[in-house]
Tab-separated table of C-alpha atoms and ligand atoms in Angstrom:
chain	number	residue	atom	x	y	z
A	1	UNK	CA	-4.826	38.459	7.297
A	2	UNK	CA	-6.282	36.655	10.233
A	3	UNK	CA	-3.917	35.365	12.852
A	4	UNK	CA	-6.121	32.384	13.707
A	5	UNK	CA	-4.385	29.998	11.345
A	6	UNK	CA	-1.031	30.839	12.790
A	7	UNK	CA	-2.017	30.370	16.421
A	8	UNK	CA	-3.922	27.180	15.643
A	9	UNK	CA	-0.983	25.552	14.005
A	10	UNK	CA	1.905	27.072	15.931
A	11	UNK	CA	4.332	24.472	17.257
A	12	UNK	CA	6.492	25.017	20.291
A	13	UNK	CA	10.180	25.513	19.620
A	14	UNK	CA	11.090	22.264	21.324
A	15	UNK	CA	8.543	20.378	19.235
A	16	UNK	CA	10.000	21.909	16.063
A	17	UNK	CA	13.464	20.750	17.151
A	18	UNK	CA	12.137	17.302	17.892
A	19	UNK	CA	10.431	17.043	14.518
A	20	UNK	CA	13.469	18.397	12.671
A	21	UNK	CA	15.644	15.847	14.428
A	22	UNK	CA	13.278	13.037	13.492
A	23	UNK	CA	13.492	13.937	9.842
A	24	UNK	CA	17.208	14.644	9.725
A	25	UNK	CA	18.887	11.267	9.482
A	26	UNK	CA	22.414	12.625	9.411
A	27	UNK	CA	23.653	16.101	10.248
A	28	UNK	CA	26.086	17.548	7.755
A	29	UNK	CA	29.755	16.758	8.129
A	30	UNK	CA	32.002	19.010	10.214
A	31	UNK	CA	35.600	19.782	9.364
A	32	UNK	CA	38.059	20.597	12.171
A	33	UNK	CA	41.389	22.164	11.245
A	34	UNK	CA	44.537	20.521	12.599
A	35	UNK	CA	44.989	21.294	16.301
A	36	UNK	CA	41.281	21.897	17.100
A	37	UNK	CA	40.098	20.457	20.417
A	38	UNK	CA	36.847	18.715	19.460
A	39	UNK	CA	35.859	18.100	23.076
A	40	UNK	CA	37.511	17.885	26.461
A	41	UNK	CA	37.467	15.406	29.296
A	42	UNK	CA	34.450	16.073	31.585
A	43	UNK	CA	32.559	18.082	28.960
A	44	UNK	CA	28.864	17.398	28.528
A	45	UNK	CA	28.184	15.187	25.509
A	46	UNK	CA	25.882	15.991	22.599
A	47	UNK	CA	27.216	13.981	19.696
A	48	UNK	CA	29.470	11.093	18.799
A	49	UNK	CA	31.504	11.267	15.591
A	50	UNK	CA	32.391	9.000	12.708
A	51	UNK	CA	35.707	9.997	11.115
A	52	UNK	CA	35.485	10.426	7.353
A	53	UNK	CA	38.911	11.859	6.720
A	54	UNK	CA	41.905	12.824	8.905
A	55	UNK	CA	43.073	11.748	12.373
A	56	UNK	CA	41.992	12.362	15.951
A	57	UNK	CA	44.033	11.938	19.086
A	58	UNK	CA	42.230	10.735	22.214
A	59	UNK	CA	43.982	11.552	25.482
A	60	UNK	CA	43.325	11.571	29.226
A	61	UNK	CA	44.963	13.327	32.103
A	62	UNK	CA	45.981	11.172	35.079
A	63	UNK	CA	48.070	12.495	37.965
A	64	UNK	CA	48.505	15.784	36.103
A	65	UNK	CA	50.003	13.974	33.176
A	66	UNK	CA	48.511	13.720	29.692
A	67	UNK	CA	48.424	10.212	28.339
A	68	UNK	CA	47.576	9.497	24.697
A	69	UNK	CA	45.160	6.604	24.522
A	70	UNK	CA	44.461	6.243	20.822
A	71	UNK	CA	45.112	7.684	17.432
A	72	UNK	CA	41.948	7.214	15.402
A	73	UNK	CA	41.545	7.379	11.620
A	74	UNK	CA	38.843	7.131	8.953
A	75	UNK	CA	35.990	4.735	9.757
A	76	UNK	CA	36.438	4.944	13.535
A	77	UNK	CA	33.891	6.312	15.983
A	78	UNK	CA	34.672	8.428	19.016
A	79	UNK	CA	32.617	10.201	21.651
A	80	UNK	CA	30.236	7.232	21.941
A	81	UNK	CA	30.706	6.409	25.627
A	82	UNK	CA	29.284	9.619	27.087
A	83	UNK	CA	26.566	9.607	24.476
A	84	UNK	CA	25.490	6.095	25.399
A	85	UNK	CA	25.546	6.420	29.171
A	86	UNK	CA	24.541	10.085	29.361
A	87	UNK	CA	27.527	11.053	31.518
A	88	UNK	CA	30.450	13.382	30.767
A	89	UNK	CA	33.363	12.834	28.377
A	90	UNK	CA	35.955	10.331	29.541
A	91	UNK	CA	38.699	11.814	27.361
A	92	UNK	CA	39.804	14.749	25.244
A	93	UNK	CA	39.636	14.587	21.439
A	94	UNK	CA	41.943	16.718	19.263
A	95	UNK	CA	42.114	16.829	15.458
A	96	UNK	CA	45.715	16.304	14.476
A	97	UNK	CA	45.249	16.740	10.754
A	98	UNK	CA	42.459	18.623	9.054
A	99	UNK	CA	39.688	16.180	9.931
A	100	UNK	CA	36.163	15.680	8.625
A	101	UNK	CA	33.638	13.897	10.808
A	102	UNK	CA	29.976	12.898	10.488
A	103	UNK	CA	28.177	13.778	13.739
A	104	UNK	CA	25.922	11.057	15.174
A	105	UNK	CA	23.157	12.293	17.449
A	106	UNK	CA	22.088	10.616	20.652
A	107	UNK	CA	18.733	9.881	19.071
A	108	UNK	CA	20.327	8.161	16.075
A	109	UNK	CA	22.501	5.987	18.238
A	110	UNK	CA	19.655	5.151	20.592
A	111	UNK	CA	17.332	4.164	17.797
A	112	UNK	CA	20.068	2.037	16.238
A	113	UNK	CA	20.497	0.204	19.550
A	114	UNK	CA	16.792	-0.113	20.220
A	115	UNK	CA	16.410	-1.801	16.820
A	116	UNK	CA	18.554	-4.670	18.094
A	117	UNK	CA	17.306	-7.659	20.068
A	118	UNK	CA	17.247	-7.290	23.879
A	119	UNK	CA	20.321	-9.482	24.387
A	120	UNK	CA	22.466	-7.391	22.033
A	121	UNK	CA	21.226	-4.281	23.818
A	122	UNK	CA	22.230	-5.681	27.182
A	123	UNK	CA	25.676	-6.692	25.883
A	124	UNK	CA	26.247	-3.221	24.513
A	125	UNK	CA	25.122	-1.354	27.621
A	126	UNK	CA	27.141	-3.735	29.786
A	127	UNK	CA	30.261	-3.147	27.701
A	128	UNK	CA	29.815	0.618	27.975
A	129	UNK	CA	29.289	0.410	31.732
A	130	UNK	CA	32.372	-1.740	32.261
A	131	UNK	CA	34.393	0.620	30.090
A	132	UNK	CA	33.154	3.649	32.000
A	133	UNK	CA	34.115	1.994	35.264
A	134	UNK	CA	37.587	1.077	33.960
A	135	UNK	CA	38.107	4.668	32.876
A	136	UNK	CA	36.725	6.129	36.092
A	137	UNK	CA	39.249	7.825	38.330
A	138	UNK	CA	37.136	7.306	41.451
A	139	UNK	CA	38.109	4.324	43.540
A	140	UNK	CA	35.274	1.930	44.180
A	141	UNK	CA	34.078	2.292	47.758
A	142	UNK	CA	35.382	-0.919	49.427
A	143	UNK	CA	32.333	-0.948	51.705
A	144	UNK	CA	29.919	-1.372	48.794
A	145	UNK	CA	28.423	-4.809	48.585
A	146	UNK	CA	28.235	-6.497	45.212
A	147	UNK	CA	24.522	-5.958	45.033
A	148	UNK	CA	24.883	-2.233	45.515
A	149	UNK	CA	27.592	-1.880	42.890
A	150	UNK	CA	25.363	-3.435	40.250
A	151	UNK	CA	22.350	-1.307	41.135
A	152	UNK	CA	22.475	0.663	37.917
A	153	UNK	CA	19.439	2.922	37.483
A	154	UNK	CA	16.071	2.264	35.975
A	155	UNK	CA	17.002	2.287	32.277
A	156	UNK	CA	19.635	-0.392	32.678
A	157	UNK	CA	17.410	-2.464	34.932
A	158	UNK	CA	14.748	-2.390	32.228
A	159	UNK	CA	17.321	-3.513	29.679
A	160	UNK	CA	18.222	-6.396	31.997
A	161	UNK	CA	14.583	-7.401	32.494
A	162	UNK	CA	13.931	-7.358	28.767
A	163	UNK	CA	17.007	-9.505	28.090
A	164	UNK	CA	16.017	-12.079	30.725
A	165	UNK	CA	12.507	-12.207	29.328
A	166	UNK	CA	13.891	-12.585	25.785
A	167	UNK	CA	16.171	-15.472	26.786
A	168	UNK	CA	13.245	-17.219	28.460
A	169	UNK	CA	11.088	-16.776	25.384
A	170	UNK	CA	13.871	-18.161	23.190
A	171	UNK	CA	14.310	-21.240	25.307
A	172	UNK	CA	10.544	-21.839	25.475
A	173	UNK	CA	10.124	-21.729	21.721
A	174	UNK	CA	13.259	-23.771	21.079
A	175	UNK	CA	12.023	-26.590	23.260
A	176	UNK	CA	8.492	-26.344	21.872
A	177	UNK	CA	9.880	-26.724	18.323
A	178	UNK	CA	12.281	-29.544	19.126
A	179	UNK	CA	9.629	-31.426	21.113
A	180	UNK	CA	6.988	-30.722	18.437
A	181	UNK	CA	4.487	-29.454	20.971
A	182	UNK	CA	2.393	-27.671	18.369
A	183	UNK	CA	-0.838	-28.686	16.777
A	184	UNK	CA	-3.037	-27.291	14.043
A	185	UNK	CA	-6.557	-25.997	14.102
A	186	UNK	CA	-8.541	-25.626	10.909
A	187	UNK	CA	-10.987	-22.875	10.015
A	188	UNK	CA	-13.572	-23.543	7.281
A	189	UNK	CA	-13.726	-21.358	4.192
A	190	UNK	CA	-17.228	-21.241	2.739
A	191	UNK	CA	-18.319	-21.029	-0.885
A	192	UNK	CA	-20.763	-18.117	-0.855
A	193	UNK	CA	-22.718	-19.343	-3.867
A	194	UNK	CA	-23.555	-22.769	-2.378
A	195	UNK	CA	-23.001	-22.397	1.364
A	196	UNK	CA	-20.750	-25.469	1.297
A	197	UNK	CA	-17.339	-25.763	2.854
A	198	UNK	CA	-14.816	-25.179	0.080
A	199	UNK	CA	-11.631	-25.482	2.089
A	200	UNK	CA	-9.880	-24.976	5.424
A	201	UNK	CA	-7.105	-22.709	6.668
A	202	UNK	CA	-4.577	-24.469	8.906
A	203	UNK	CA	-3.685	-22.306	11.910
A	204	UNK	CA	-0.888	-23.201	14.289
A	205	UNK	CA	-1.511	-23.368	18.047
A	206	UNK	CA	0.714	-23.710	21.167
A	207	UNK	CA	1.019	-24.887	23.880
A	208	UNK	CA	4.178	-23.043	24.792
A	209	UNK	CA	5.039	-22.928	28.492
A	210	UNK	CA	5.468	-19.155	28.438
A	211	UNK	CA	2.677	-16.661	29.088
A	212	UNK	CA	4.194	-14.220	26.568
A	213	UNK	CA	4.009	-16.727	23.723
A	214	UNK	CA	0.448	-17.971	23.875
A	215	UNK	CA	-0.686	-16.798	20.454
A	216	UNK	CA	0.859	-17.384	17.020
A	217	UNK	CA	1.102	-13.651	16.379
A	218	UNK	CA	3.461	-13.627	19.395
A	219	UNK	CA	5.523	-16.766	18.751
A	220	UNK	CA	5.696	-16.764	14.930
A	221	UNK	CA	7.726	-13.503	14.757
A	222	UNK	CA	10.172	-14.908	17.343
A	223	UNK	CA	10.422	-18.196	15.439
A	224	UNK	CA	11.153	-16.112	12.332
A	225	UNK	CA	13.922	-14.141	14.063
A	226	UNK	CA	15.552	-17.345	15.288
A	227	UNK	CA	15.288	-19.233	12.000
A	228	UNK	CA	13.005	-21.768	13.742
A	229	UNK	CA	10.220	-20.936	11.314
A	230	UNK	CA	12.013	-23.138	8.772
A	231	UNK	CA	11.499	-26.479	10.593
A	232	UNK	CA	8.216	-25.248	12.064
A	233	UNK	CA	6.848	-24.184	8.669
A	234	UNK	CA	7.849	-27.527	7.156
A	235	UNK	CA	6.065	-29.322	10.020
A	236	UNK	CA	2.946	-27.175	9.464
A	237	UNK	CA	2.847	-28.064	5.763
A	238	UNK	CA	3.294	-31.803	6.397
A	239	UNK	CA	0.715	-31.829	9.205
A	240	UNK	CA	-1.807	-29.866	7.139
A	241	UNK	CA	-1.330	-32.308	4.239
A	242	UNK	CA	-2.022	-35.201	6.628
A	243	UNK	CA	-5.138	-33.344	7.720
A	244	UNK	CA	-6.217	-32.996	4.107
A	245	UNK	CA	-5.689	-36.730	3.518
A	246	UNK	CA	-7.998	-37.508	6.447
A	247	UNK	CA	-10.599	-35.001	5.291
A	248	UNK	CA	-10.522	-36.612	1.843
A	249	UNK	CA	-10.986	-40.071	3.334
A	250	UNK	CA	-14.022	-38.807	5.217
A	251	UNK	CA	-15.423	-37.067	2.134
A	252	UNK	CA	-15.087	-40.330	0.207
A	253	UNK	CA	-17.061	-42.195	2.893
A	254	UNK	CA	-19.745	-39.516	2.706
A	255	UNK	CA	-19.651	-39.648	-1.086
A	256	UNK	CA	-19.155	-35.898	-1.265
A	257	UNK	CA	-18.423	-34.772	-4.797
A	258	UNK	CA	-16.454	-31.673	-4.006
A	259	UNK	CA	-13.042	-32.035	-2.477
A	260	UNK	CA	-11.874	-29.352	-0.070
A	261	UNK	CA	-8.621	-27.394	-0.357
A	262	UNK	CA	-6.156	-26.774	2.457
A	263	UNK	CA	-4.685	-23.298	3.023
A	264	UNK	CA	-1.316	-23.114	4.766
A	265	UNK	CA	0.352	-19.921	5.996
A	266	UNK	CA	3.898	-19.463	4.800
A	267	UNK	CA	6.284	-16.896	6.237
A	268	UNK	CA	8.498	-14.616	4.148
A	269	UNK	CA	11.532	-16.241	5.766
A	270	UNK	CA	10.589	-19.605	4.241
A	271	UNK	CA	10.778	-18.115	0.760
A	272	UNK	CA	14.232	-16.611	1.162
A	273	UNK	CA	16.344	-19.755	0.783
A	274	UNK	CA	16.220	-21.873	-2.335
A	275	UNK	CA	16.695	-25.183	-0.452
A	276	UNK	CA	13.844	-24.382	1.953
A	277	UNK	CA	11.512	-23.614	-0.948
A	278	UNK	CA	12.715	-26.827	-2.597
A	279	UNK	CA	11.749	-28.854	0.506
A	280	UNK	CA	8.288	-27.284	0.559
A	281	UNK	CA	7.855	-27.922	-3.165
A	282	UNK	CA	9.046	-31.498	-2.767
A	283	UNK	CA	6.597	-32.142	0.085
A	284	UNK	CA	3.752	-30.853	-2.070
A	285	UNK	CA	4.835	-32.995	-5.029
A	286	UNK	CA	5.179	-36.065	-2.825
A	287	UNK	CA	1.691	-35.569	-1.427
A	288	UNK	CA	0.266	-36.116	-4.885
A	289	UNK	CA	-2.247	-33.317	-4.374
A	290	UNK	CA	-2.504	-31.587	-7.686
A	291	UNK	CA	-5.348	-29.462	-8.994
A	292	UNK	CA	-4.341	-26.792	-6.566
A	293	UNK	CA	-5.688	-28.574	-3.510
A	294	UNK	CA	-2.936	-26.996	-1.422
A	295	UNK	CA	-3.040	-23.237	-1.155
A	296	UNK	CA	-0.125	-21.309	0.319
A	297	UNK	CA	-0.967	-18.000	2.012
A	298	UNK	CA	1.660	-15.300	1.888
A	299	UNK	CA	1.338	-11.711	3.110
A	300	UNK	CA	1.951	-8.863	0.719
A	301	UNK	CA	4.703	-7.454	2.923
A	302	UNK	CA	6.508	-10.787	2.572
A	303	UNK	CA	6.382	-10.551	-1.217
A	304	UNK	CA	7.675	-7.020	-1.347
A	305	UNK	CA	10.729	-7.493	0.850
A	306	UNK	CA	12.689	-9.325	-1.826
A	307	UNK	CA	10.398	-9.365	-4.849
A	308	UNK	CA	12.739	-11.252	-7.187
A	309	UNK	CA	13.346	-14.088	-4.744
A	310	UNK	CA	9.661	-14.207	-3.856
A	311	UNK	CA	8.726	-14.458	-7.493
A	312	UNK	CA	10.982	-17.412	-8.266
A	313	UNK	CA	9.916	-19.135	-5.025
A	314	UNK	CA	6.244	-18.731	-5.939
A	315	UNK	CA	6.862	-19.999	-9.454
A	316	UNK	CA	8.534	-23.107	-8.055
A	317	UNK	CA	5.669	-23.734	-5.601
A	318	UNK	CA	3.082	-23.272	-8.336
A	319	UNK	CA	5.001	-25.722	-10.496
A	320	UNK	CA	4.806	-28.206	-7.588
A	321	UNK	CA	1.013	-27.966	-7.757
A	322	UNK	CA	0.193	-25.422	-5.048
A	323	UNK	CA	-1.921	-22.372	-5.571
A	324	UNK	CA	-0.942	-19.052	-4.018
A	325	UNK	CA	-3.087	-16.691	-1.951
A	326	UNK	CA	-2.146	-13.200	-0.939
A	327	UNK	CA	-3.011	-12.931	2.766
A	328	UNK	CA	-4.239	-9.939	4.805
A	329	UNK	CA	-4.646	-7.912	1.617
A	330	UNK	CA	-4.903	-4.181	2.218
A	331	UNK	CA	-2.954	-4.019	5.465
A	332	UNK	CA	0.604	-4.017	4.140
A	333	UNK	CA	2.217	-1.630	1.729
A	334	UNK	CA	-0.400	-2.377	-0.874
A	335	UNK	CA	1.689	-1.583	-3.895
A	336	UNK	CA	-0.738	-2.285	-6.692
A	337	UNK	CA	2.166	-2.536	-9.037
A	338	UNK	CA	3.284	-5.945	-7.803
A	339	UNK	CA	-0.108	-7.620	-8.000
A	340	UNK	CA	0.127	-8.608	-11.632
A	341	UNK	CA	3.812	-9.513	-11.403
A	342	UNK	CA	3.395	-12.428	-8.998
A	343	UNK	CA	1.699	-15.703	-9.918
A	344	UNK	CA	-1.280	-15.269	-7.561
A	345	UNK	CA	-4.527	-17.278	-7.578
A	346	UNK	CA	-6.437	-15.924	-4.613
A	347	UNK	CA	-6.813	-12.664	-2.767
A	348	UNK	CA	-7.732	-12.736	0.926
A	349	UNK	CA	-9.210	-9.406	1.956
A	350	UNK	CA	-8.117	-8.537	5.475
A	351	UNK	CA	-10.724	-8.688	8.207
A	352	UNK	CA	-10.260	-5.010	9.076
A	353	UNK	CA	-12.120	-4.150	5.840
A	354	UNK	CA	-15.009	-6.462	6.592
A	355	UNK	CA	-16.095	-5.367	10.037
A	356	UNK	CA	-19.256	-3.229	9.827
A	357	UNK	CA	-19.000	-3.204	6.075
A	358	UNK	CA	-22.699	-2.738	5.656
A	359	UNK	CA	-23.013	0.424	7.709
A	360	UNK	CA	-19.891	2.081	6.328
A	361	UNK	CA	-20.542	2.977	2.682
A	362	UNK	CA	-16.994	3.940	1.857
A	363	UNK	CA	-15.610	0.745	3.249
A	364	UNK	CA	-18.110	-1.138	1.136
A	365	UNK	CA	-16.979	0.728	-1.972
A	366	UNK	CA	-13.362	-0.118	-1.246
A	367	UNK	CA	-14.114	-3.805	-0.805
A	368	UNK	CA	-16.200	-3.866	-4.003
A	369	UNK	CA	-13.329	-2.262	-5.851
A	370	UNK	CA	-10.829	-4.745	-4.416
A	371	UNK	CA	-13.048	-7.651	-5.456
A	372	UNK	CA	-13.310	-6.274	-9.007
A	373	UNK	CA	-9.596	-5.644	-9.162
A	374	UNK	CA	-8.844	-9.225	-8.073
A	375	UNK	CA	-11.250	-10.612	-10.670
A	376	UNK	CA	-9.771	-8.437	-13.416
A	377	UNK	CA	-6.387	-9.897	-12.550
A	378	UNK	CA	-7.764	-13.436	-12.706
A	379	UNK	CA	-7.888	-14.146	-8.955
A	380	UNK	CA	-10.725	-15.404	-6.805
A	381	UNK	CA	-11.492	-13.706	-3.485
A	382	UNK	CA	-11.811	-14.825	0.137
A	383	UNK	CA	-13.271	-12.288	2.575
A	384	UNK	CA	-11.766	-12.834	6.022
A	385	UNK	CA	-13.140	-12.100	9.467
A	386	UNK	CA	-16.915	-12.381	8.959
A	387	UNK	CA	-18.287	-11.838	12.457
A	388	UNK	CA	-21.886	-10.799	11.778
A	389	UNK	CA	-24.821	-12.012	9.760
A	390	UNK	CA	-25.175	-8.662	8.014
A	391	UNK	CA	-21.547	-8.788	6.845
A	392	UNK	CA	-22.231	-12.184	5.299
A	393	UNK	CA	-25.401	-10.900	3.650
A	394	UNK	CA	-23.560	-7.939	2.198
A	395	UNK	CA	-20.842	-10.218	0.798
A	396	UNK	CA	-23.423	-12.532	-0.732
A	397	UNK	CA	-24.639	-9.601	-2.815
A	398	UNK	CA	-21.119	-8.984	-4.101
A	399	UNK	CA	-19.313	-11.246	-6.507
A	400	UNK	CA	-17.019	-12.480	-3.750
A	401	UNK	CA	-16.473	-16.241	-4.020
A	402	UNK	CA	-15.509	-17.303	-0.505
A	403	UNK	CA	-15.829	-16.234	3.114
A	404	UNK	CA	-14.176	-17.120	6.399
A	405	UNK	CA	-14.818	-15.889	9.925
A	406	UNK	CA	-16.090	-16.512	13.428
A	407	UNK	CA	-19.697	-16.026	12.312
A	408	UNK	CA	-19.324	-19.051	10.034
A	409	UNK	CA	-16.959	-21.087	12.197
A	410	UNK	CA	-14.031	-20.653	14.540
A	411	UNK	CA	-10.818	-22.606	13.958
A	412	UNK	CA	-11.435	-26.176	15.192
A	413	UNK	CA	-9.656	-29.491	15.658
A	414	UNK	CA	-9.461	-31.937	12.759
A	415	UNK	CA	-11.963	-34.249	14.462
A	416	UNK	CA	-14.446	-31.390	14.762
A	417	UNK	CA	-13.872	-30.453	11.112
A	418	UNK	CA	-14.605	-34.018	10.029
A	419	UNK	CA	-17.882	-33.832	11.960
A	420	UNK	CA	-18.569	-30.559	10.196
A	421	UNK	CA	-18.165	-32.177	6.769
A	422	UNK	CA	-21.023	-34.496	7.672
A	423	UNK	CA	-23.321	-31.507	8.112
A	424	UNK	CA	-21.569	-30.047	5.116
A	425	UNK	CA	-23.416	-26.795	4.740
A	426	UNK	CA	-24.801	-23.764	6.505
B	1	G	O1	-5.380	-17.568	14.508
B	1	G	P1	-4.434	-16.771	14.492
B	1	G	O2	-4.295	-16.164	15.809
B	1	G	O3	-3.972	-18.156	14.440
B	1	G	O4	-3.143	-16.402	13.664
B	1	G	C1	-2.462	-15.262	13.926
B	1	G	C2	-1.469	-15.021	12.853
B	1	G	O5	-0.544	-16.096	12.800
B	1	G	C3	-2.113	-14.899	11.489
B	1	G	O6	-1.531	-13.782	10.839
B	1	G	C4	-1.726	-16.176	10.805
B	1	G	O7	-1.504	-15.936	9.430
B	1	G	C5	-0.431	-16.559	11.490
B	1	G	N1	-0.266	-18.004	11.458
B	1	G	C6	-1.112	-18.939	11.945
B	1	G	N2	-0.639	-20.170	11.690
B	1	G	C7	0.546	-20.012	11.032
B	1	G	C8	1.514	-20.885	10.481
B	1	G	O8	1.397	-22.106	10.529
B	1	G	N3	2.616	-20.333	9.879
B	1	G	C9	2.783	-18.996	9.776
B	1	G	N4	3.889	-18.520	9.178
B	1	G	N5	1.897	-18.126	10.278
B	1	G	C10	0.783	-18.616	10.888
B	2	G	O1	-3.375	-13.422	9.034
B	2	G	P1	-4.320	-14.564	8.785
B	2	G	O2	-5.382	-14.212	7.836
B	2	G	O3	-3.657	-15.847	8.453
B	2	G	O4	-4.991	-14.762	10.184
B	2	G	C1	-6.080	-15.506	10.449
B	2	G	C2	-6.351	-15.109	11.865
B	2	G	O5	-7.620	-14.490	11.989
B	2	G	C3	-6.338	-16.256	12.800
B	2	G	O6	-5.767	-15.768	13.964
B	2	G	C4	-7.805	-16.547	13.043
B	2	G	O7	-7.972	-17.151	14.299
B	2	G	C5	-8.346	-15.150	13.018
B	2	G	N1	-9.760	-15.066	12.659
B	2	G	C6	-10.454	-15.878	11.842
B	2	G	N2	-11.740	-15.466	11.727
B	2	G	C7	-11.866	-14.351	12.494
B	2	G	C8	-12.929	-13.468	12.779
B	2	G	O8	-14.048	-13.599	12.310
B	2	G	N3	-12.651	-12.429	13.603
B	2	G	C9	-11.424	-12.235	14.146
B	2	G	N4	-11.245	-11.191	14.961
B	2	G	N5	-10.387	-13.051	13.888
B	2	G	C10	-10.603	-14.092	13.071
B	3	MN	MN1	-3.827	-16.664	6.689
């Protein structure tokens, strides 16, 4: 046997430990018999513990005297302070009955904290720091100025910076939403068989007075976290409908036969609450646009989060007269299983599949297959992100109905779109 394979693939011991840790969500429970000292004051810390069964006494020694601080039972955590601040144990823990605990590793606790928003992280680290200081036996040096006492190391300073930045972003988006500072741009969607404009996608734009929130892919997720996407999404729908009314008026003047559709992006969060869906549905009904002139774009990830809720929301919106497009297809967890379960009319193939489609044969095969799949399921197809002539030419040879992208047109103001209708085709 050759040894090449082994040396090529050998991992260092520390890497193996790292990988094992990553894939071991919980270590197995440990049972301590009554009287066992689990750890002692000033020990180094490796784990915190969640008590499953039994009792643990937490004590500290001050002036040579042991003082019992707590008696902890099932469901309580101990050993978390040293684990969170990386210092030594503030107390001694002794099992006073036979006690079973689930060990929590530093990595688990850190990733739990890092999953929280920056403000929660700051609150938590601040609480731990204050607690550590309260428990500290060292007197604070009276000569320290306030500024020096809060000079807490790089990690904490980063946590502080992130929290300040987060608060500023929150207040920027809150005022932008309440003052309705947004506007919509519209990007044409072209019918590949005629070259005419078939519809537009409404895309939200700032201005938000914060350099970190200039693009919708930056401010939409924050608006979702804060629940602001609900009023914002309702405003987008109403504004896009007004846009469609004006486009129709212009089409009538120009005696254009074909009426355009309006695509509106809808976030998963807007589909979660029945009353929010009801408002959207009502707005669509009120607009009087039937024949699927309003298309709602929803990402596949949004549908899969809570499939049952999503399904009844989509049914309600279809009943109101909207058609439904699945957005960014191919980038989420493309579970093919759901495709036929939801009431979908249109598939929008993500732009990552389209770029250089002509030179990359495999990519071309995938897109062809996606187009056929969509058609078999009764959907029409929009290819997104056409940036080059050759991509458009390739798509024209496929049975893809519609295309959208910078090569055709960038998102533009309503006035510019009305001008575009006058030229009408490419
Ligand atoms: O152009 P663009 O940078 O606008 O959009 C970036 C992302 O933001 C896209 O994924 C798009 O779907 C999303 N987006 C744009 N406008 C809206 C909107 O009005 N509502 C929601 N929920 N998402 C939007
Ligand atoms: O996720 P959604 O499909 O809604 O996003 C549309 C986004 O794609 C918008 O941000 C829009 O500005 C952008 N977009 C539209 N056409 C093109 C294109 O040809 N190339 C690139 N890179 N982005 C595009
Ligand atoms: Mn979209």
